[in-house]
Amino acid sequence: MQCEAQSDASALEMRDVVVVGGGASGLTAARAAARRGLNVTLLERTPQVGGNLRTRRDGDWQIELGPNTLMMKPPLHALLDELGLLDEAQPANPTARRRYIAYRGAPVALPSHWLKAPINSLIGPRGVGALLREPFQRRAPQAEESLADFVTRRLGRRALDHLVDPFVSGVYAGDPERLSAQAAMPRLVALEREYGSLVRGGLVRLRQARRAAPALPREWRGQLVSFPSGLQRLAERLAEDITAQSSAAIHCECEVSAVYREGEYWRVETASGQGFRARELVLAVPAPTAAALLAPLDQDMAAPLEAIAYPPVNAVSVGFRRADIAHPLDGFGMLIPGVEHRQTLGALFSSTLFPGRAPSEHVLLTAFLGGRRQPEAAESDDDAQVAQVVADLRDLLGISGEPVWQSVSRWPQAIPQYELGHFERIAALETALERHPGLSLIGNWRDGIAVGDCLENGRRLGERIAETLGT
């Protein structure tokens, strides 16, 4: 899947659709369009497709450079079934349902049942009292508010500091004071809007879910999944399915240098001199990349994209002898709230989640440094990154030895932040896009950052394009 320069740079390949970007969104958009009979070409800058779905194997150690799990939901189940991957899908260890949060220098598991909440130090009587008062709190006073303000208003500062703050660090590596509640957690805000209360709305939704027909087979409900060879397997299988279509092609190591309108078509030029002309152009790339490509065409499209923040995050993987960690590592991992004053955002118990991630009698942890509030924490060299993680986790997990294996994966522009004003930025982008028919933009910077969201949003876009082109 190499992209080779044409001898005649003026010669153009005619395609129905060109997709720029081979991450989750781009792959499923290209696949959906190709399966509807369209001539599709996907262009990927790096040597392999997958975006941040990357897995690295080093002997008996296996790490994910990006996301570590997928949440099984009906769209993902349908996709894996179509790809023939359901038999390969690997459910997480049942102990992954246990989640730890650092509290006053010790890991505390979230209660497994609401009746245990009053005796759980993370929640306690004060937290239960806040939950009981929540249905009587006032509704949002404005159209948009920060996630910190939303949670404090409804549940109090304790819930923000010890529950929501670490969750936000784990998902967004973000700052709840900057994140938009409406954009970052729309389902939570919808409970207040529809029912006037998170508690009341949550109970109603729970009853509705119990009465509804199961959307998934029992064995997959609520499961976190991966594959024995890692999440990169999904990207590879999507690429195989795309190229199995006679009308579709993927070119890797093919960097796009310019896009512009040429009559009724979109023209795409690559750094190697290759050119494409397409009826529909999809930019499935990070917001800064899309902004750079679109700025010469229309600054009104580029400006909203340039305003989306992308803090750096490093994934620091460390392997230990099992005997050198006192904690049982019996859970998904541990999140570390900002009030604990440590640089590490949290750590996954990777070798607990799935087998085959570490040698026998060893364990693998994947920790994270950087993020919106501490971007400077991602700047030091690899050895310093590892040392910082070990220092932050040593007392929390009872680490007595030093790592026997390590790896640092750096993402200078890691996770897009859905901060205050996000919806206005997307609306401005959509208004500008109306002047450019045949151009679509997609990625985890809009409509959900989870891999599952990207996969489904890409599929829907590919099918809409096919309908637009009449296939």
XYZ file of C-alpha atoms in Angstrom:
471
model
C 0.000 0.000 0.000
C 2.755 2.435 -0.935
C 2.006 5.744 -2.614
C 4.268 6.197 -5.623
C 4.751 9.434 -7.522
C 3.451 9.453 -11.064
C 5.902 10.201 -13.846
C 3.461 12.781 -15.169
C 2.426 14.965 -12.264
C -0.358 16.509 -14.340
C -2.088 13.122 -14.782
C -4.964 12.727 -12.357
C -6.693 9.638 -11.046
C -10.463 10.084 -11.281
C -12.323 8.783 -8.240
C -15.803 9.063 -6.796
C -14.412 9.601 -3.309
C -11.004 10.431 -1.875
C -10.604 9.955 1.871
C -7.614 11.640 3.501
C -6.662 9.946 6.766
C -6.578 6.262 7.653
C -7.725 6.357 11.273
C -10.941 4.812 12.570
C -13.190 7.467 10.986
C -11.488 7.419 7.599
C -11.372 3.631 7.383
C -15.067 3.122 8.045
C -16.071 6.021 5.780
C -14.014 4.542 2.933
C -15.319 1.047 3.606
C -18.979 2.107 3.631
C -18.621 4.036 0.375
C -16.659 1.248 -1.329
C -19.204 -1.386 -0.291
C -21.871 0.687 -2.044
C -19.942 0.420 -5.292
C -18.136 3.778 -5.320
C -14.580 4.178 -6.580
C -12.732 5.087 -3.397
C -9.116 5.937 -2.634
C -7.858 6.371 0.923
C -4.621 8.299 1.473
C -2.649 7.805 4.691
C 0.470 9.797 5.608
C 2.113 7.113 7.778
C 3.382 3.641 6.797
C 0.245 1.922 8.131
C -3.426 2.655 8.625
C -5.086 2.849 12.017
C -4.315 6.332 13.309
C -3.917 5.915 17.055
C -4.971 2.259 16.886
C -1.428 0.991 17.142
C -0.044 -2.066 18.884
C 3.633 -2.827 19.555
C 5.087 -6.230 20.351
C 8.513 -6.670 21.984
C 9.118 -10.298 22.833
C 6.539 -11.257 25.454
C 5.521 -7.635 26.060
C 2.611 -6.173 24.090
C 1.422 -2.589 24.450
C -1.120 -0.283 22.891
C 0.323 3.052 21.833
C -3.131 4.641 21.813
C -6.509 3.355 23.106
C -6.369 0.107 25.063
C -9.970 -1.123 24.870
C -13.197 -0.832 22.912
C -16.634 -0.719 24.516
C -18.907 -3.282 22.905
C -22.060 -1.564 21.675
C -24.522 -2.595 18.947
C -22.758 -0.710 16.105
C -19.369 -2.186 17.052
C -20.862 -5.661 17.406
C -22.380 -5.365 13.917
C -19.078 -4.149 12.458
C -17.045 -6.962 14.014
C -19.599 -9.462 12.801
C -19.357 -8.116 9.234
C -15.565 -8.243 9.391
C -15.497 -11.778 10.778
C -13.774 -10.567 13.948
C -16.293 -11.610 16.605
C -14.532 -14.918 17.151
C -11.256 -13.061 17.650
C -12.682 -10.410 19.972
C -11.235 -10.788 23.461
C -13.420 -9.740 26.422
C -11.597 -8.045 29.255
C -10.967 -9.856 32.506
C -14.147 -9.637 34.653
C -12.099 -7.931 37.364
C -11.833 -4.952 34.990
C -15.223 -3.849 36.306
C -13.413 -2.730 39.456
C -12.056 0.810 39.155
C -9.636 2.416 41.587
C -9.209 6.100 42.373
C -6.333 7.472 44.422
C -7.627 9.058 47.615
C -5.366 10.535 50.278
C -2.403 8.516 49.115
C -4.122 5.146 48.723
C -6.054 3.384 45.943
C -9.750 3.086 46.776
C -12.128 0.981 44.692
C -15.420 2.504 43.656
C -18.302 0.729 45.420
C -19.684 -2.268 43.545
C -23.227 -1.566 44.810
C -24.995 1.632 45.822
C -25.699 0.228 49.296
C -21.932 0.276 49.902
C -21.601 3.946 48.996
C -22.025 5.340 52.552
C -19.033 3.341 53.811
C -16.846 4.028 50.782
C -14.281 6.723 51.514
C -14.600 8.219 48.030
C -18.304 8.878 48.570
C -19.205 8.462 52.244
C -22.179 9.984 54.017
C -21.451 13.428 52.542
C -21.516 12.066 49.017
C -24.723 10.142 49.658
C -26.261 13.303 51.077
C -25.343 15.190 47.917
C -27.011 12.475 45.826
C -30.171 12.697 47.926
C -30.263 16.477 47.494
C -29.479 16.355 43.758
C -33.116 16.025 42.521
C -33.909 19.337 44.220
C -31.051 21.349 42.724
C -31.765 24.121 40.240
C -31.501 23.585 36.519
C -28.755 25.059 34.354
C -28.906 28.881 34.441
C -27.405 29.239 30.955
C -27.100 27.496 27.610
C -23.570 26.277 28.265
C -21.451 25.826 31.362
C -18.196 24.191 32.225
C -18.212 20.587 33.356
C -16.812 21.722 36.701
C -19.687 24.158 37.232
C -22.269 21.592 36.140
C -21.034 18.884 38.513
C -20.498 21.269 41.426
C -23.977 22.706 40.987
C -25.667 19.316 40.945
C -23.443 17.113 43.130
C -21.047 19.342 45.022
C -17.321 19.990 45.005
C -16.412 16.625 46.533
C -17.903 14.733 43.572
C -15.993 16.974 41.190
C -12.634 16.611 42.944
C -12.688 12.886 43.666
C -14.916 11.340 40.991
C -15.433 13.508 37.917
C -11.997 15.147 37.805
C -10.124 11.812 37.587
C -12.632 10.486 35.061
C -12.046 13.539 32.864
C -8.297 13.017 33.181
C -8.692 9.421 32.096
C -10.932 10.112 29.091
C -9.896 13.556 27.845
C -6.690 14.305 29.750
C -8.669 17.512 30.145
C -9.528 20.283 32.563
C -13.140 20.221 33.842
C -12.952 23.982 34.350
C -12.507 24.368 30.569
C -14.500 21.466 29.167
C -18.035 22.174 28.051
C -20.516 19.995 29.939
C -22.864 20.011 26.962
C -20.174 19.012 24.450
C -18.010 16.676 26.551
C -20.781 14.830 28.416
C -23.995 15.348 26.451
C -25.739 12.270 27.877
C -25.252 13.536 31.425
C -26.585 16.983 30.575
C -29.542 15.404 28.757
C -30.661 13.779 32.018
C -31.030 17.179 33.643
C -32.693 18.668 30.583
C -35.240 15.860 30.196
C -35.891 14.870 33.801
C -34.679 17.798 35.879
C -32.314 15.529 37.805
C -29.389 13.197 37.154
C -30.614 10.724 39.766
C -34.225 10.754 38.612
C -33.219 10.571 34.958
C -30.743 7.781 35.618
C -33.394 5.668 37.346
C -35.845 6.209 34.477
C -33.252 5.252 31.884
C -32.333 2.159 33.904
C -35.957 1.009 33.990
C -36.322 1.649 30.270
C -33.194 -0.352 29.504
C -34.443 -3.306 31.541
C -37.762 -3.338 29.678
C -36.276 -2.908 26.204
C -35.325 -5.832 24.011
C -31.625 -6.658 24.475
C -29.534 -4.846 21.876
C -26.614 -7.244 22.282
C -26.198 -10.948 22.983
C -25.842 -11.528 26.700
C -22.156 -12.465 26.514
C -21.225 -9.087 25.037
C -23.316 -6.716 27.149
C -21.153 -4.125 28.873
C -17.945 -5.785 27.718
C -14.639 -4.079 27.090
C -12.842 -5.861 24.264
C -9.576 -6.101 22.381
C -7.882 -8.785 20.281
C -5.015 -11.162 21.089
C -2.748 -9.205 18.742
C -4.098 -5.841 19.954
C -6.453 -3.167 18.631
C -4.341 -2.668 15.538
C -5.937 -5.884 14.309
C -9.213 -4.016 13.776
C -7.527 -1.371 11.612
C -5.760 -4.035 9.569
C -8.981 -5.962 9.015
C -10.824 -2.809 7.914
C -8.042 -2.117 5.416
C -8.259 -5.686 4.110
C -11.999 -5.327 3.618
C -11.584 -2.031 1.767
C -8.958 -3.309 -0.643
C -11.011 -6.460 -1.248
C -13.430 -4.193 -3.135
C -12.306 -3.969 -6.760
C -13.137 -0.263 -6.848
C -11.129 0.729 -3.758
C -7.465 1.389 -2.992
C -5.347 2.449 -0.015
C -2.073 4.343 -0.373
C 0.159 4.590 2.707
C 3.158 6.902 3.117
C 1.183 9.317 0.991
C 1.077 12.820 2.469
C -1.486 15.246 1.081
C -0.011 18.670 0.421
C -2.979 20.563 -1.053
C -6.715 20.317 -1.688
C -8.821 22.688 -3.735
C -11.916 22.948 -5.852
C -11.578 22.488 -9.612
C -14.917 22.996 -11.337
C -17.334 20.338 -10.088
C -14.544 18.233 -8.603
C -12.126 18.265 -5.713
C -8.452 18.027 -6.531
C -6.015 16.426 -4.109
C -2.253 16.697 -4.518
C 0.358 14.740 -2.602
C 3.884 15.634 -1.585
C 5.194 13.031 -4.038
C 3.465 14.658 -7.000
C 0.515 12.332 -7.366
C -2.872 13.871 -8.056
C -6.500 12.809 -7.645
C -9.771 14.297 -8.781
C -12.898 13.303 -6.879
C -16.583 14.103 -6.713
C -16.468 13.855 -2.918
C -13.566 14.645 -0.593
C -13.431 13.474 3.014
C -10.844 14.915 5.405
C -10.651 12.388 8.238
C -7.656 13.966 9.936
C -6.943 15.822 13.195
C -8.334 19.345 13.367
C -4.909 21.064 13.047
C -4.118 19.042 9.912
C -7.480 19.867 8.370
C -6.991 23.544 9.245
C -3.606 23.661 7.486
C -5.074 22.114 4.324
C -8.153 24.340 4.292
C -6.631 27.706 5.258
C -5.598 28.570 1.653
C -9.105 27.680 0.514
C -11.276 29.321 3.177
C -10.049 30.804 6.435
C -13.600 30.611 7.806
C -13.241 26.826 7.771
C -9.733 26.826 9.174
C -10.333 29.192 12.101
C -12.758 26.987 14.106
C -10.460 24.010 13.619
C -7.410 25.980 14.761
C -9.242 26.848 17.982
C -9.575 23.214 19.106
C -6.914 22.460 21.733
C -4.823 19.286 21.545
C -2.628 18.825 24.640
C 0.295 16.374 24.568
C -0.044 13.024 26.319
C 2.572 10.317 26.731
C 1.695 6.666 27.341
C 4.385 5.267 29.623
C 4.434 1.462 29.727
C 6.414 -0.175 32.529
C 6.889 -3.863 33.225
C 7.691 -5.261 36.673
C 8.271 -8.613 38.269
C 4.949 -9.563 39.841
C 6.655 -10.009 43.202
C 7.736 -6.355 43.160
C 4.182 -4.937 43.332
C 2.151 -5.469 46.490
C -1.192 -4.329 45.081
C -3.265 -7.182 43.584
C -3.891 -5.113 40.419
C -7.397 -6.561 40.438
C -9.146 -4.014 38.277
C -9.158 -1.876 35.161
C -6.675 0.548 36.623
C -6.366 3.567 38.877
C -7.123 7.213 38.197
C -5.362 9.987 40.091
C -7.323 13.198 40.840
C -5.619 16.555 40.610
C -6.088 17.099 44.344
C -3.583 14.280 44.925
C -0.869 16.568 43.442
C 0.921 13.988 41.299
C 1.906 14.334 37.671
C 0.677 10.918 36.554
C -2.958 11.075 35.416
C -3.616 7.403 36.009
C -2.480 3.884 35.184
C -4.094 0.904 33.480
C -3.419 -2.590 34.799
C -2.768 -3.757 31.240
C -1.689 -7.322 32.002
C -4.793 -7.779 34.163
C -7.111 -6.580 31.415
C -6.047 -9.092 28.771
C -3.714 -12.112 28.697
C -0.574 -12.104 26.612
C 0.529 -8.585 27.531
C 3.449 -9.533 29.792
C 5.774 -12.501 30.389
C 4.905 -15.070 33.017
C 5.390 -13.816 36.599
C 5.458 -10.210 35.355
C 2.905 -7.387 35.112
C 2.440 -4.481 32.738
C 1.216 -1.021 33.719
C 0.360 1.751 31.252
C 0.455 5.224 32.778
C -0.192 8.658 31.297
C 1.580 11.998 31.641
C 0.736 15.419 30.211
C -2.754 16.619 29.431
C -4.438 19.990 29.402
C -3.473 21.035 32.922
C 0.112 19.744 32.934
C 1.370 19.738 29.327
C 4.920 20.339 30.579
C 4.832 16.923 32.281
C 5.159 15.314 28.837
C 8.323 17.200 27.869
C 11.156 15.288 29.601
C 13.139 12.415 28.063
C 11.997 8.818 28.220
C 13.995 7.861 31.305
C 12.636 10.869 33.186
C 9.090 9.966 32.123
C 9.481 6.457 33.485
C 11.068 7.729 36.696
C 8.170 10.132 37.262
C 5.556 7.421 36.777
C 7.347 5.017 39.117
C 7.700 7.758 41.749
C 3.995 8.622 41.509
C 2.822 5.004 41.683
C 5.342 3.528 44.122
C 3.451 4.173 47.358
C 0.000 3.825 45.765
C 0.657 0.329 44.434
C 3.368 -0.816 46.813
C 6.149 -0.994 44.234
C 9.379 -2.292 45.759
C 11.528 -2.842 42.670
C 12.430 -1.081 39.440
C 10.956 -1.692 35.978
C 12.459 -4.572 34.029
C 10.984 -3.261 30.761
C 9.779 0.150 29.589
C 8.435 2.024 26.581
C 7.257 5.616 26.060
C 4.764 6.499 23.327
C 4.484 10.221 22.645
C 1.423 11.954 21.240
C 2.279 15.680 20.866
C -1.320 16.370 19.813
C -3.212 13.680 21.677
C -6.875 14.215 22.517
C -9.040 17.060 21.174
C -10.663 19.093 23.915
C -14.402 19.805 23.752
C -14.018 23.057 25.631
C -16.432 25.933 26.215
C -17.608 27.267 22.864
C -17.129 23.911 21.116
C -20.626 23.820 19.644
C -20.228 27.369 18.346
C -16.969 26.403 16.659
C -18.575 23.389 14.993
C -21.556 25.499 13.917
C -19.243 28.099 12.350
C -17.423 25.310 10.535
C -20.689 23.863 9.218
C -21.764 27.290 7.960
C -18.498 27.691 6.076
C -18.757 24.155 4.693
C -22.034 25.015 2.992
C -19.997 27.046 0.487
C -17.981 23.944 -0.469
C -20.239 21.135 -1.712
C -18.695 17.705 -1.825
C -16.374 18.353 1.132
C -16.840 16.481 4.439
C -14.823 16.703 7.638
C -14.834 14.012 10.284
C -12.733 12.935 13.242
C -12.654 12.556 16.997
C -12.637 16.354 17.354
C -16.407 16.290 16.822
C -19.332 14.018 17.708
C -17.435 11.908 20.242
C -13.796 11.074 20.967
C -14.255 7.340 21.625
C -13.051 4.894 18.973
C -16.546 3.424 18.785
C -17.991 6.862 18.013
C -15.427 7.397 15.255
C -16.119 4.002 13.690
C -19.861 4.603 13.597
C -19.643 8.243 12.483
C -17.373 7.196 9.617
C -19.777 4.481 8.517
C -22.705 6.894 8.503
C -20.761 9.454 6.502
C -19.733 6.877 3.901
C -23.333 5.791 3.471
C -24.565 9.407 3.197
C -22.004 10.065 0.472
C -23.164 6.956 -1.409
C -26.753 8.187 -1.213
C -25.720 11.627 -2.401
C -23.955 10.151 -5.403
C -26.953 7.953 -6.143
C -25.597 4.480 -5.466
